C-alpha positions as a printed Julia matrix, in Angstrom:
94×3 Matrix{Float64}:
   3.83   -0.64    3.44
   4.35   -4.24    2.38
   4.94   -7.23    4.65
   6.7   -10.13    2.94
   6.84  -13.8     3.95
   8.7   -16.5     1.99
   8.08  -20.18    2.77
   6.8   -19.19    6.22
   9.88  -17.06    6.98
   9.06  -13.43    7.77
  11.21  -11.17    5.61
   9.69   -8.12    7.27
   8.24   -4.72    6.46
   9.09   -2.84    3.29
   7.72    0.64    4.03
   9.05    2.78    1.17
   9.22    2.85   -2.6
  10.7     1.15   -4.61
   9.48   -1.64   -2.28
  12.38   -4.06   -2.71
  13.5    -6.85   -0.39
  16.24   -9.47   -0.56
  14.5   -12.83   -0.09
  17.51  -14.98   -1.05
  18.01  -16.46    2.42
  14.45  -17.79    2.58
  14.38  -19.44   -0.85
  14.52  -23.21   -1.27
  15.27  -25.43   -4.27
  12.08  -26.11   -6.22
   8.82  -24.29   -5.56
   8.62  -21.39   -3.13
   5.66  -19.6    -1.59
   6.02  -15.81   -1.57
   3.31  -13.87    0.27
   2.99  -10.09    0.05
   0.56   -8.31    2.38
  -0.37   -4.7     1.64
  -0.8    -2.66    4.83
  -3.07    0.2     3.88
  -3.78    3.71    4.97
  -7.07    4.36    6.74
  -7.96    7.12    4.26
 -10.69    5.07    2.51
 -12.13    3.98    5.86
 -12.09    7.21    7.86
 -12.17    9.81    5.11
 -12.89   12.52    4.41
 -15.04   10.6     1.93
 -17.34   13.36    0.64
 -15.0    16.3     0.01
 -15.01   17.42   -3.66
 -11.22   17.7    -3.7
 -10.91   14.0    -2.89
  -7.3    13.22   -2.05
  -5.99   16.6    -3.26
  -6.26   18.12    0.18
  -3.14   19.68    1.68
  -4.3    18.64    5.12
  -7.13   16.78    6.78
  -8.86   18.09    9.87
 -12.36   18.59   11.29
 -13.16   21.24    8.67
 -12.89   18.76    5.8
 -15.62   16.6     7.34
 -18.24   19.37    7.7
 -17.39   21.75    4.82
 -20.82   22.17    3.19
 -19.44   24.33    0.36
 -17.19   21.47   -0.79
 -19.53   18.56   -0.01
 -20.43   15.93   -2.6
 -22.78   12.97   -2.19
 -20.42   10.74   -4.17
 -17.62    8.86   -2.41
 -14.08   10.11   -3.03
 -11.95    6.98   -2.62
  -8.19    6.86   -3.13
  -6.69    4.07   -5.28
  -4.64    1.77   -3.08
  -2.96   -1.61   -3.37
  -0.97   -3.19   -6.17
  -0.81   -0.97   -9.24
   0.88   -3.82  -11.1
   1.71   -7.42  -10.15
   4.78   -7.95   -7.94
   7.94   -9.1    -9.72
  10.71  -11.45   -8.65
  14.0   -10.21  -10.07
  17.26  -12.12   -9.96
  20.17   -9.71   -9.49
  23.65  -11.05  -10.16
  27.09   -9.54   -9.85
  26.51   -7.26   -6.91
């Protein structure tokens, strides 16, 4: 989920892909300050962090935290955040 603020005006949550928001009403002539906050999952905080399947689990429950047969000492983090920089796109004619 993304939370967007433009020039101090809260645009709001953008919870789903393709993560687009109309910020037109908050823009001013000249420079503008656009802030994008990424609201993350707790997967990398709470785990399971040591399961060999990493994030390829169909479910997560108590068994994934104490499954000795699938335990690894290495941490299995999930990539999260911006995959590429945000883009401002001007759409005309709609």
